[in-house]
Structures are given as C-alpha cells and as structure tokens.
Short mmCIF file of C-alpha atoms in Angstrom, two decimals:
data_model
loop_
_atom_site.label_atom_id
_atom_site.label_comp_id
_atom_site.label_asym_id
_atom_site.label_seq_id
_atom_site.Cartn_x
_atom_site.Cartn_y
_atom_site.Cartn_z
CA UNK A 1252 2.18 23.74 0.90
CA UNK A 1253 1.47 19.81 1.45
CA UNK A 1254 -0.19 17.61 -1.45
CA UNK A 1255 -1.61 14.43 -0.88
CA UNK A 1256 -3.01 11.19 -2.20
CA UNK A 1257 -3.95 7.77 -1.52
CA UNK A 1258 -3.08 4.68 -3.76
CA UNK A 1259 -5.30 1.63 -2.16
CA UNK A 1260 -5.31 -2.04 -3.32
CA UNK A 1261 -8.20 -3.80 -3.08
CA UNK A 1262 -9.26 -7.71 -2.61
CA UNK A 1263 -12.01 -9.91 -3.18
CA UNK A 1264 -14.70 -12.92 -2.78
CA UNK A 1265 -15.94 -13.95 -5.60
CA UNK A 1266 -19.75 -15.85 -5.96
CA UNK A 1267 -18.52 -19.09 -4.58
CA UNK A 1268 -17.38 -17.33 -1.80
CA UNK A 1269 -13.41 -17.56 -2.31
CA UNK A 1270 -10.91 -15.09 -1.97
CA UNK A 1271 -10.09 -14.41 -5.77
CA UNK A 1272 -6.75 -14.57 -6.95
CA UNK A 1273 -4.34 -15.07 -9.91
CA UNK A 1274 -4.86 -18.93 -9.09
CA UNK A 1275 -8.28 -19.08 -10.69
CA UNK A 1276 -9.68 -15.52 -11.33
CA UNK A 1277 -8.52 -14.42 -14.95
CA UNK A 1278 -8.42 -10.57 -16.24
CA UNK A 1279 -11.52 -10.38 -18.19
CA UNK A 1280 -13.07 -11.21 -14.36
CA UNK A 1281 -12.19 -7.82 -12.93
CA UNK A 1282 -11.78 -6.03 -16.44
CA UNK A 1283 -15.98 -6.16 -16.45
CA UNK A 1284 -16.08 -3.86 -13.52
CA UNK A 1285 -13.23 -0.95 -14.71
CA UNK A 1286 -15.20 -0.93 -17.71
CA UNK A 1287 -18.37 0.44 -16.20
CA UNK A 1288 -16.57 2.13 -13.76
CA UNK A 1289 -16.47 6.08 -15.27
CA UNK A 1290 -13.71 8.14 -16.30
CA UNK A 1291 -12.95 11.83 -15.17
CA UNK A 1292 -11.09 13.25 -18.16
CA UNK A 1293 -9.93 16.31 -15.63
CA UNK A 1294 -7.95 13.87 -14.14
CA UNK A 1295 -5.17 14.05 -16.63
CA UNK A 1296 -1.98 14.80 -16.67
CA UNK A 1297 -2.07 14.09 -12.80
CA UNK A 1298 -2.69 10.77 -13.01
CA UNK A 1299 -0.63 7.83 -15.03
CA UNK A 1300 -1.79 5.65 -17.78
CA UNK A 1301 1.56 3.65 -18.11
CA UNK A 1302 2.27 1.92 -21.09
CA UNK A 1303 0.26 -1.15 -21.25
CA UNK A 1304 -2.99 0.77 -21.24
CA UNK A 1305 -4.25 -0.70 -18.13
CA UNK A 1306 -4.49 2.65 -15.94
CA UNK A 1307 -6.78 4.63 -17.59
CA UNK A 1308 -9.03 5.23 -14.77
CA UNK A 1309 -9.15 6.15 -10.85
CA UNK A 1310 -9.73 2.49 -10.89
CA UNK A 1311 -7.13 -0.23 -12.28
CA UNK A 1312 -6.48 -3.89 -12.06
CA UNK A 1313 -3.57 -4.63 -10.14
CA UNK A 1314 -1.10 -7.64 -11.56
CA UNK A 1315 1.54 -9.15 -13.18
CA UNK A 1316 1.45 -8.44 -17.07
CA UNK A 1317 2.58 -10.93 -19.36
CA UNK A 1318 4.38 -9.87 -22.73
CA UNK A 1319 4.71 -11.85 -25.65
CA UNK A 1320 8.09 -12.34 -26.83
CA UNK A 1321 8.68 -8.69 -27.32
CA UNK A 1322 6.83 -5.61 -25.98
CA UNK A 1323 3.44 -6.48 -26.89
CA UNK A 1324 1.49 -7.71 -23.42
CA UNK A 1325 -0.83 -10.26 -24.49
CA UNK A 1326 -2.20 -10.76 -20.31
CA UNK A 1327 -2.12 -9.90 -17.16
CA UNK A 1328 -2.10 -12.33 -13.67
CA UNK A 1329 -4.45 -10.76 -11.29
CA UNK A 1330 -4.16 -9.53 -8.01
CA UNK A 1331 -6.83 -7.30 -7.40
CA UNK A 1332 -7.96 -3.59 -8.20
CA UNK A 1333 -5.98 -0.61 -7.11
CA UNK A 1334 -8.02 2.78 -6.44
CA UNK A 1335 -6.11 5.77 -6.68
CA UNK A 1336 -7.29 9.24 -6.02
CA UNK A 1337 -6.23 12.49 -7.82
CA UNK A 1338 -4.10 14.89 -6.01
CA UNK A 1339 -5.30 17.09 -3.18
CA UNK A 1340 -4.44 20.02 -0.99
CA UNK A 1341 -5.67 18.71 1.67
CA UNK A 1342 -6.07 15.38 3.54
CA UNK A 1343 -9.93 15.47 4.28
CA UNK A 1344 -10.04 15.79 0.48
CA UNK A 1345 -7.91 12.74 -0.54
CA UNK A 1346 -10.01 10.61 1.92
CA UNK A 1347 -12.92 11.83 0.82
CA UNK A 1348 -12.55 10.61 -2.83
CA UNK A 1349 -11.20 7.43 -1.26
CA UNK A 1350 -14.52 6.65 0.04
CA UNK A 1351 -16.47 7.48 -2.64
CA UNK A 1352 -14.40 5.78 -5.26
CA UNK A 1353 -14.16 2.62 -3.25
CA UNK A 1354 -18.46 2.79 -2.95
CA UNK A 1355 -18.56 2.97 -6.41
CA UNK A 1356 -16.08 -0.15 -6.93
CA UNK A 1357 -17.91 -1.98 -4.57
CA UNK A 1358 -21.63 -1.33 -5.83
CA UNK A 1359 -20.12 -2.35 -9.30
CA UNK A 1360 -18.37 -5.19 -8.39
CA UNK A 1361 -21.40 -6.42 -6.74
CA UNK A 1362 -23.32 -6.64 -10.18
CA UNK A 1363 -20.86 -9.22 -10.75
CA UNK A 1364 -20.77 -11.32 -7.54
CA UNK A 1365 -17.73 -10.07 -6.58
CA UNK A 1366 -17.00 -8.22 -2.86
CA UNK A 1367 -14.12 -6.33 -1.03
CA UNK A 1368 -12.77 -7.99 1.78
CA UNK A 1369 -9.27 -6.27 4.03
CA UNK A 1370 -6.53 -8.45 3.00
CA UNK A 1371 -3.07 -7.39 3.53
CA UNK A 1372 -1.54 -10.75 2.65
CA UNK A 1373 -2.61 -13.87 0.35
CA UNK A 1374 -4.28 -16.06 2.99
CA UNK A 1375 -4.12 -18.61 0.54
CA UNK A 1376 -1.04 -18.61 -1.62
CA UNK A 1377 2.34 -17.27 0.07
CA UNK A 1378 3.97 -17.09 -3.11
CA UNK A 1379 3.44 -16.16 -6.66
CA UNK A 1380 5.11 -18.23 -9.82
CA UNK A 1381 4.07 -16.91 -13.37
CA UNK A 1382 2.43 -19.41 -15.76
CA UNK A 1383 3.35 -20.30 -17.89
CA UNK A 1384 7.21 -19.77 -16.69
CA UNK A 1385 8.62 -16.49 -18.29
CA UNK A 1386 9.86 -16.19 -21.62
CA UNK A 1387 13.30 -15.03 -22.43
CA UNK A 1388 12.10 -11.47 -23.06
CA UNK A 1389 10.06 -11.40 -19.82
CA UNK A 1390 13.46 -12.30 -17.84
CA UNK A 1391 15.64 -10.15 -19.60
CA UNK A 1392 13.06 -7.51 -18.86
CA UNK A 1393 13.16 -7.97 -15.05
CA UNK A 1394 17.23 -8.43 -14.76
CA UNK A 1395 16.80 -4.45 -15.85
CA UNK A 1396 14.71 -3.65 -13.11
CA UNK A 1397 16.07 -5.12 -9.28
CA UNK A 1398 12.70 -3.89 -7.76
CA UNK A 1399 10.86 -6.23 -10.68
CA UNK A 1400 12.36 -9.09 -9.37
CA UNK A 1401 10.16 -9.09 -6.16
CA UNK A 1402 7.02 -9.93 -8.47
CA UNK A 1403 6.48 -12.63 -6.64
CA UNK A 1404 6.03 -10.49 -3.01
CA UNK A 1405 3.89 -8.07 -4.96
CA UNK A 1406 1.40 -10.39 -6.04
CA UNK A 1407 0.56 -11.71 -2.64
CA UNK A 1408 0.69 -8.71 -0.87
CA UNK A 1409 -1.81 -5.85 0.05
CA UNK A 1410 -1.33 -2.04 0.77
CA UNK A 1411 -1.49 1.39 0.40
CA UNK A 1412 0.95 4.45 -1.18
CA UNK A 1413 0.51 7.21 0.97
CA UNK A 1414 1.67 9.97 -1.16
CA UNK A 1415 2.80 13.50 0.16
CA UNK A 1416 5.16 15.95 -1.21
CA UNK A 1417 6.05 19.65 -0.32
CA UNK A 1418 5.83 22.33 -3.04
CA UNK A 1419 9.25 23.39 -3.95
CA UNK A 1420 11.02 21.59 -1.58
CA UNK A 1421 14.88 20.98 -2.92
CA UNK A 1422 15.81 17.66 -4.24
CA UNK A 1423 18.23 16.86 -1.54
CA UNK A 1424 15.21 17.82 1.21
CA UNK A 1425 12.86 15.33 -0.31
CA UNK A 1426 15.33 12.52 -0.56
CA UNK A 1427 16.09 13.11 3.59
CA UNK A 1428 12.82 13.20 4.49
CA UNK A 1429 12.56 9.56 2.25
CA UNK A 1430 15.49 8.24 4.59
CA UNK A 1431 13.38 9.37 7.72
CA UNK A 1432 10.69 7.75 6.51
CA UNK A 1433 12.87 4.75 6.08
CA UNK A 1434 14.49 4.74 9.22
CA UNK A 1435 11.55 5.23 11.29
CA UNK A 1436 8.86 2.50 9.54
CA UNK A 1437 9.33 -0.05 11.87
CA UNK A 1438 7.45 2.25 14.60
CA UNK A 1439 4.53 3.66 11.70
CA UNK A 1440 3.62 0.83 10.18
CA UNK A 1441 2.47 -1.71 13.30
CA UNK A 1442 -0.60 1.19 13.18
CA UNK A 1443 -1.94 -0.04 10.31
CA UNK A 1444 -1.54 -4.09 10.79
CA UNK A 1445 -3.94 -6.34 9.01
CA UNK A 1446 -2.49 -9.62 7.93
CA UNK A 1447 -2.33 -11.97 10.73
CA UNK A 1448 -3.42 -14.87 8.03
CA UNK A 1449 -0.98 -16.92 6.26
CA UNK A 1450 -1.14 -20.59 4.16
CA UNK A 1451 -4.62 -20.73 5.12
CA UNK A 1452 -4.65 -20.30 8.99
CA UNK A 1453 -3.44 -17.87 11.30
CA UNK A 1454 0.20 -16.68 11.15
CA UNK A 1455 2.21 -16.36 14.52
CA UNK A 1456 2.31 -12.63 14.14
CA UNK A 1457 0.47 -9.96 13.46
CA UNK A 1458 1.71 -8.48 9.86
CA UNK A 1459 2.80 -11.09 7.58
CA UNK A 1460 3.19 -8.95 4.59
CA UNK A 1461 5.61 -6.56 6.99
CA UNK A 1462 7.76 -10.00 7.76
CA UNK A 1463 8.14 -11.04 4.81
CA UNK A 1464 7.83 -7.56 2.47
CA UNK A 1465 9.79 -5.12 4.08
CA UNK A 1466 13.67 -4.77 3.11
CA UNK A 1467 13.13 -6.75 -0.01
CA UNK A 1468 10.98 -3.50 -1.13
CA UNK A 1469 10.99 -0.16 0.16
CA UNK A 1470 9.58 1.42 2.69
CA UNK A 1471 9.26 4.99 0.98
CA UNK A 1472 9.71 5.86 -2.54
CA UNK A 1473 11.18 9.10 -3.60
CA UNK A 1474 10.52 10.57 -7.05
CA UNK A 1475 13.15 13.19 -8.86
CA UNK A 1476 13.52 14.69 -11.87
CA UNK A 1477 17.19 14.16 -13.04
CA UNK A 1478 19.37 10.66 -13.16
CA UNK A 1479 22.22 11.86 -11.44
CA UNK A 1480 20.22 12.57 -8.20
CA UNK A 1481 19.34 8.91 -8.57
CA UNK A 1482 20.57 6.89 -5.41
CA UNK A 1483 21.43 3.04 -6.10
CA UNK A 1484 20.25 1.19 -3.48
CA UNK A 1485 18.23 -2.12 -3.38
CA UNK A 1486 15.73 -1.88 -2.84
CA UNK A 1487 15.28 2.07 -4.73
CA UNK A 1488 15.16 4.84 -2.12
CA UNK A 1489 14.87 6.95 -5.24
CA UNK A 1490 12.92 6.69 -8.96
CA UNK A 1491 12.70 8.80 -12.05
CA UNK A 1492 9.39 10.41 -12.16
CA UNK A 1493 7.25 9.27 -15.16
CA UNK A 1494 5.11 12.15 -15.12
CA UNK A 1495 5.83 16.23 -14.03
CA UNK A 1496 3.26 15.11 -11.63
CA UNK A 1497 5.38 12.66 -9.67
CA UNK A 1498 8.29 15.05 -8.91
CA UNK A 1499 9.38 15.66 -5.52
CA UNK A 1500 6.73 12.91 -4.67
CA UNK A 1501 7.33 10.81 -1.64
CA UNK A 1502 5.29 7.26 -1.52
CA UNK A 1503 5.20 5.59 1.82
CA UNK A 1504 4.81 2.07 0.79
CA UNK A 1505 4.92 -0.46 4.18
CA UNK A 1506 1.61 -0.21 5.70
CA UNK A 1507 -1.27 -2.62 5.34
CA UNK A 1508 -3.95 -1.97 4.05
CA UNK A 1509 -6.83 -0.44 6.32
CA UNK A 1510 -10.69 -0.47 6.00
CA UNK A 1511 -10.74 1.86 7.93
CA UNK A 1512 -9.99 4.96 5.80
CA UNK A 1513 -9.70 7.53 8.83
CA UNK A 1514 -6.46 5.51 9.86
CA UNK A 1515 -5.28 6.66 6.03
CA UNK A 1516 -5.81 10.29 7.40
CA UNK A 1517 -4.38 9.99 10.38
CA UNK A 1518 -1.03 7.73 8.79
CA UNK A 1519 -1.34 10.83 6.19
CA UNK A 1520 -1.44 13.19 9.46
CA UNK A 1521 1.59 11.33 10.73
CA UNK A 1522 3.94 11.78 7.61
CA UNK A 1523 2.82 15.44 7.13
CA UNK A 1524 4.26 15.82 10.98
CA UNK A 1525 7.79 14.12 10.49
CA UNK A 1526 8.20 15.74 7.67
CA UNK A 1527 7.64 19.28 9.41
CA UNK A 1528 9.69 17.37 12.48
CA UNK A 1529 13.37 18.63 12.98
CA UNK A 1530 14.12 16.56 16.31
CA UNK A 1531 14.13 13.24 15.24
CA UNK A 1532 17.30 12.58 13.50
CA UNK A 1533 17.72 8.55 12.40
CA UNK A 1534 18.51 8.25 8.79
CA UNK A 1535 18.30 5.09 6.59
CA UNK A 1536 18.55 4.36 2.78
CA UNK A 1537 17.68 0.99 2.68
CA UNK A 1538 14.55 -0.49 5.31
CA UNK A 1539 15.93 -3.06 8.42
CA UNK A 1540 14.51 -6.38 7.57
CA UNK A 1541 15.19 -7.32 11.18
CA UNK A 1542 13.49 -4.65 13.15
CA UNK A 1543 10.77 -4.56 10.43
CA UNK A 1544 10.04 -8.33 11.08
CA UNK A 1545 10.15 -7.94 14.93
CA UNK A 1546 7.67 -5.24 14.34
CA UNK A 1547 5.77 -7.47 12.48
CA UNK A 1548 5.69 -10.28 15.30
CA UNK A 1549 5.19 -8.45 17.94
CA UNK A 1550 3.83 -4.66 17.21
CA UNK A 1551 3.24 -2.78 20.41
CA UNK A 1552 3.93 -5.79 22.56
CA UNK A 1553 7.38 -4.97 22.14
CA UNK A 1554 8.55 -2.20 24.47
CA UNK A 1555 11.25 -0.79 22.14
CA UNK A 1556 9.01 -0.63 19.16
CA UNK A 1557 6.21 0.45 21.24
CA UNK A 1558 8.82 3.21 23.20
CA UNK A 1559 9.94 4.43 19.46
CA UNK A 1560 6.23 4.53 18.16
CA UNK A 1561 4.70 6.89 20.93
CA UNK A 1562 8.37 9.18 20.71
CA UNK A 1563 7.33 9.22 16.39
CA UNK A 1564 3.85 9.78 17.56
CA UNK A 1565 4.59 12.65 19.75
CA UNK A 1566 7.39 14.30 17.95
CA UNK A 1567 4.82 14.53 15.02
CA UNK A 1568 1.76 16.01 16.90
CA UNK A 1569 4.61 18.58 18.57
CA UNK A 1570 5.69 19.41 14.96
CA UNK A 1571 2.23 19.86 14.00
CA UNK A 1572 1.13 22.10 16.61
CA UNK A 1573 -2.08 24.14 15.92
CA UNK A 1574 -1.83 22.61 12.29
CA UNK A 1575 -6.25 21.53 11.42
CA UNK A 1576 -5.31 18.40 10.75
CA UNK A 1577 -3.89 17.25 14.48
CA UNK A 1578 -7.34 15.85 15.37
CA UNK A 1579 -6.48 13.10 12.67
CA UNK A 1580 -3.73 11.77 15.24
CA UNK A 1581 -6.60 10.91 17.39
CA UNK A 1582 -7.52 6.99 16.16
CA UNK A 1583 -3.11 6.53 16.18
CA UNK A 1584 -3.49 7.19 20.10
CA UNK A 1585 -6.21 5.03 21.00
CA UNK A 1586 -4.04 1.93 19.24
CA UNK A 1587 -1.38 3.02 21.06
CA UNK A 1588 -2.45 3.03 24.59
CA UNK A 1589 -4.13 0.19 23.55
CA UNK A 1590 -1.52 -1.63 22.50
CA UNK A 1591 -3.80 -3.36 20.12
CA UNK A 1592 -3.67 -3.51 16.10
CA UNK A 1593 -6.46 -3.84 13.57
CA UNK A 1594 -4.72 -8.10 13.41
CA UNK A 1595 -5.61 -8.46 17.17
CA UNK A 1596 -9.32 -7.52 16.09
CA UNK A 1597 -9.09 -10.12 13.14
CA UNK A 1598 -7.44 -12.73 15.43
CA UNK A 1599 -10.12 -12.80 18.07
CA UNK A 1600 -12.79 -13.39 15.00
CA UNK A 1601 -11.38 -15.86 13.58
CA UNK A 1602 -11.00 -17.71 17.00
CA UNK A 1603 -14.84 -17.38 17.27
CA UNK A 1604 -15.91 -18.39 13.44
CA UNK A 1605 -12.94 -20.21 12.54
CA UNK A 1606 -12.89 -19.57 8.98
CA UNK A 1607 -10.67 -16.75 7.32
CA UNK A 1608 -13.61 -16.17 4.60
CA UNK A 1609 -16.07 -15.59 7.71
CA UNK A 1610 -13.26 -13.15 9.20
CA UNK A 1611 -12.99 -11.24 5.98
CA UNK A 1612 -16.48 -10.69 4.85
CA UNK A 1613 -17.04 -8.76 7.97
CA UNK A 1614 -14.68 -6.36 6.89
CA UNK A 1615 -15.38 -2.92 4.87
CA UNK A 1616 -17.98 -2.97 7.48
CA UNK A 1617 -19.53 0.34 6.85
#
C-alpha cells in the first residue's frame, strides 16, 4: 500500500507589483494571511509543528529563522509560504487538497494585495546573506547541521517534496529505492522545469534552480527510525524521522515547482512506478552535479538525457501496468515527444512582453 503527499512552496507579487522577497517583505507581511487561514485539528500527529511554532497549519511561511543568542527565535527572513497536504492513500486525493488549499491561500492572500506567481528560482536575487550577519550561536548552530549550510540556496529557490512511502517496506528497501531516485533525477526532473529567469533576465538554460541546487542538496530524502541506519553522506541520503509519521518516508526534492498540479500527479505517478520497477538498476547516494546541470541547460534537447528520460518513463508505465493511476503518465508523454518544458513556455512570453513580472502573473492561470 502507497501513501502520498505533496509539500509545495509558493511565491508572490505584492501591491506594487514586485516579486516579494526577504529583501523587502518582512514576516508580519505573510504572517496576516496564515492567521486567517483555518486549522484542521484532525490533522495531527500527521503533520509537523517543529519547534519554532511556525507550522501549525496546512499553510506555513517558508524562511530563514533568526535566533537570538540562544534558542529563542526572535524572526524569520522570508521566502514565501509552503502548503503541505495531509497524507493520502491515494494520489487523486493528495492533489485534490493541493488545489483546494492553494485556492484558499490565494483568495486570502488577495485581501492583502498579495498574488501567487510560478517561481522556481529568485529572478531577482541569486543569493541569500542573513542580516544582520549571524551571531555566534546561529553559526555554531549550522556547523551541526551540513545540509543547514546551504541556507543560502534554500532561500532563493522554489519546489516541491513529493512524498511517497510503502507500508512496511524494510529499512534497507526504502533507502534503495532513495538511491534510485538519486541516480535517476537527472532524467525526472527536466519534466517539471520552471526557472529559466535569473539576476533579472533570462538565464541561458532552462532550470536554474536544478544548475545551481542539485548536488549541493539532495535529490531524495529518506526518513528512518534508528541512528545506526543513518548513512553519512553530503548532502543526507538519509534523516531521522521527527515524527512516527515520517518513517519509511521518501521526499523527492529536485523538481520545480509546477502550476500545473496534474504534472504533481503524474511526477507522483512516476515515483510510485520506479519504485514498483525492478529493471532499472543505477544506484547513487549522493546526486551528479554534472549531469544534473547539463539537464538543467539543455533538458530534452539533449539526446542522452532525453534517451534516459523516455527508458525512466517507460520502465515506470511497464511497472505500473493496469495500476488506476497510469492515465496520470499521460501530460509526462506529451513533454516528452515534445521535447518542450514548462521554461520553453515561459521563455517565449517573456520574448513577447519582456518583463519577468508580466511572465509571472500569467501563471496559476486557472
């Protein structure tokens, strides 16, 4: 038996018009939409609240928190607001609340000026420096954690979790299916490209966030239960779970983002394939930076990641067989013998309006 959900970061315009980020939108900015945003009380244990308080809903602001010279946090550098849905059976049912959260957040956000737009990368600002400059318990606090020390990729990039996990499934199962999922990312993730923008103007490329992201964070995530199943590797293949929820939970982390949510179900539909897939055999604990960031240049252009895609593609649909959800492979195909991504489609518009803001407003488009 599958389980499934869908962690999605969000962006946004504010009033004026500009894409709002930690350079001039402050907390209390997007902390006036979580707060009338409701809470589902069933959704507990399944979901985290994490220490700082910040989590409490489907709905969170995503950032950098700021700690006084101890444990306290006294702020938090924005980034944006993270939807997360509860934990389904079913794919049609994590999508589902997907859409309907993200309605919610954006006839909220509204109220306050404030509207989504598909980013996958700062258009703006390629890199993120806290201030003011860390303390000394803020440093010593990221020298604990290697996977910390990429704040400053996290805070100018955009993108989903897709979470799946089998019930039951054995440790050692879980963490080889999280080093297929590794190995094989360069071919899923051009499906999902989105961030063709970069330092204000267009990036020669079509996934910034992949270039510059992937192999200084993982690909997939794997969540266990016991510390000497732990696997050191930088960045983590593997990660204590924090809740009983998270165990035997695998995260695929190195898409863009999509406004599109059917391409979630279908990337969802994808995973739920290689992991029933015995035929392909490639194996990797750590992402390849270099195949990741040809990906990222050249997607389906490229005849060996275009080759590898369609043989992932296929060996997933063959895995799947009669399974409901093949029909979600559908949208996957179409980009495929296409050989176009969601960046060729953002490329073209900005060509014609010539202004990223223009390009990005006409996103969410539905």
């Amino acid at each position: 038996m599958f389980l499934f959900g869908i962690e999605h970061e969000v962006a946004f315009l504010n009033k004026e018009g500009k894409f709002a980020d930690f350079s001039h939108t402050k907390f209390a900015d997007l902390n006036q939409i979580i707060e009338k945003l409701p809470t589902y009380p069933s959704d507990y244990p399944q979901l985290r609240v994490g220490d700082a308080g910040i989590k409490m809903k489907r709905w969170y602001i995503e950032g950098f928190e700021r700690f006084a010279d101890s444990d306290e946090v006294i702020d938090c550098h924005v980034k944006g607001i993270e939807i997360r849905t509860t934990i389904h059976s079913n794919i049609q049912g994590a999508i589902t609340e997907l859409s309907e959260s993200f309605k919610l957040l954006r006839k909220v956000a509204a109220n306050f000026g404030l509207s989504p737009v598909l980013v996958s990368f700062n258009p703006y600002n390629p890199a993120f420096e806290p201030q003011p400059p860390l303390n000394h318990y803020e440093i010593k606090q990221l020298e604990a954690y290697p996977d910390e020390q990429t704040a400053n990729i996290h805070m100018v990039s955009y993108g989903p979790d897709l979470n799946i996990s089998v019930v039951d499934l054995p440790t050692e199962d879980v963490i080889d299916i999280g080093k297929k999922l590794t190995y094989y990312s360069p071919y899923i993730v051009p499906f999902s490209y989105s961030s063709p923008f970069y330092n204000g103007g267009l990036w020669d490329g079509l996934s910034v966030r992949t270039f510059i992201r992937t192999g200084k964070r993982p690909a997939a995530l794997v969540f266990i239960q016991k510390e000497e199943q732990l696997i050191n590797s930088t960045p983590s293949l593997t990660k204590i779970a924090r809740i009983p929820a998270e165990v035997g939970r695998i995260e695929f982390k190195a898409c863009d983002s999509c406004d599109d949510f059917l391409i979630y179900a279908a990337l969802l539909t994808l995973l739920k394939g290689l992991v029933l897939d015995k035929t392909l055999l490639g194996r990797a604990t750590i992402p390849d930076a270099a195949l990741h960031q040809l990906s990222a240049k050249e997607a389906f252009d490229n005849e060996d990641i275009f080759g590898n895609a369609t043989k992932v593609l296929q060996a997933a649909e063959v895995a799947l067989e009669d399974d409901q959800d093949i029909h979600y492979l559908t949208p996957l195909k179409l980009l495929l013998a296409k050989r176009k991504t969601r960046s060729h489609e953002l490329i073209q518009m900005f060509h014609r309006l010539s202004s990223i803001e223009d390009v990005i407003r006409l996103t969410y488009n539905f």
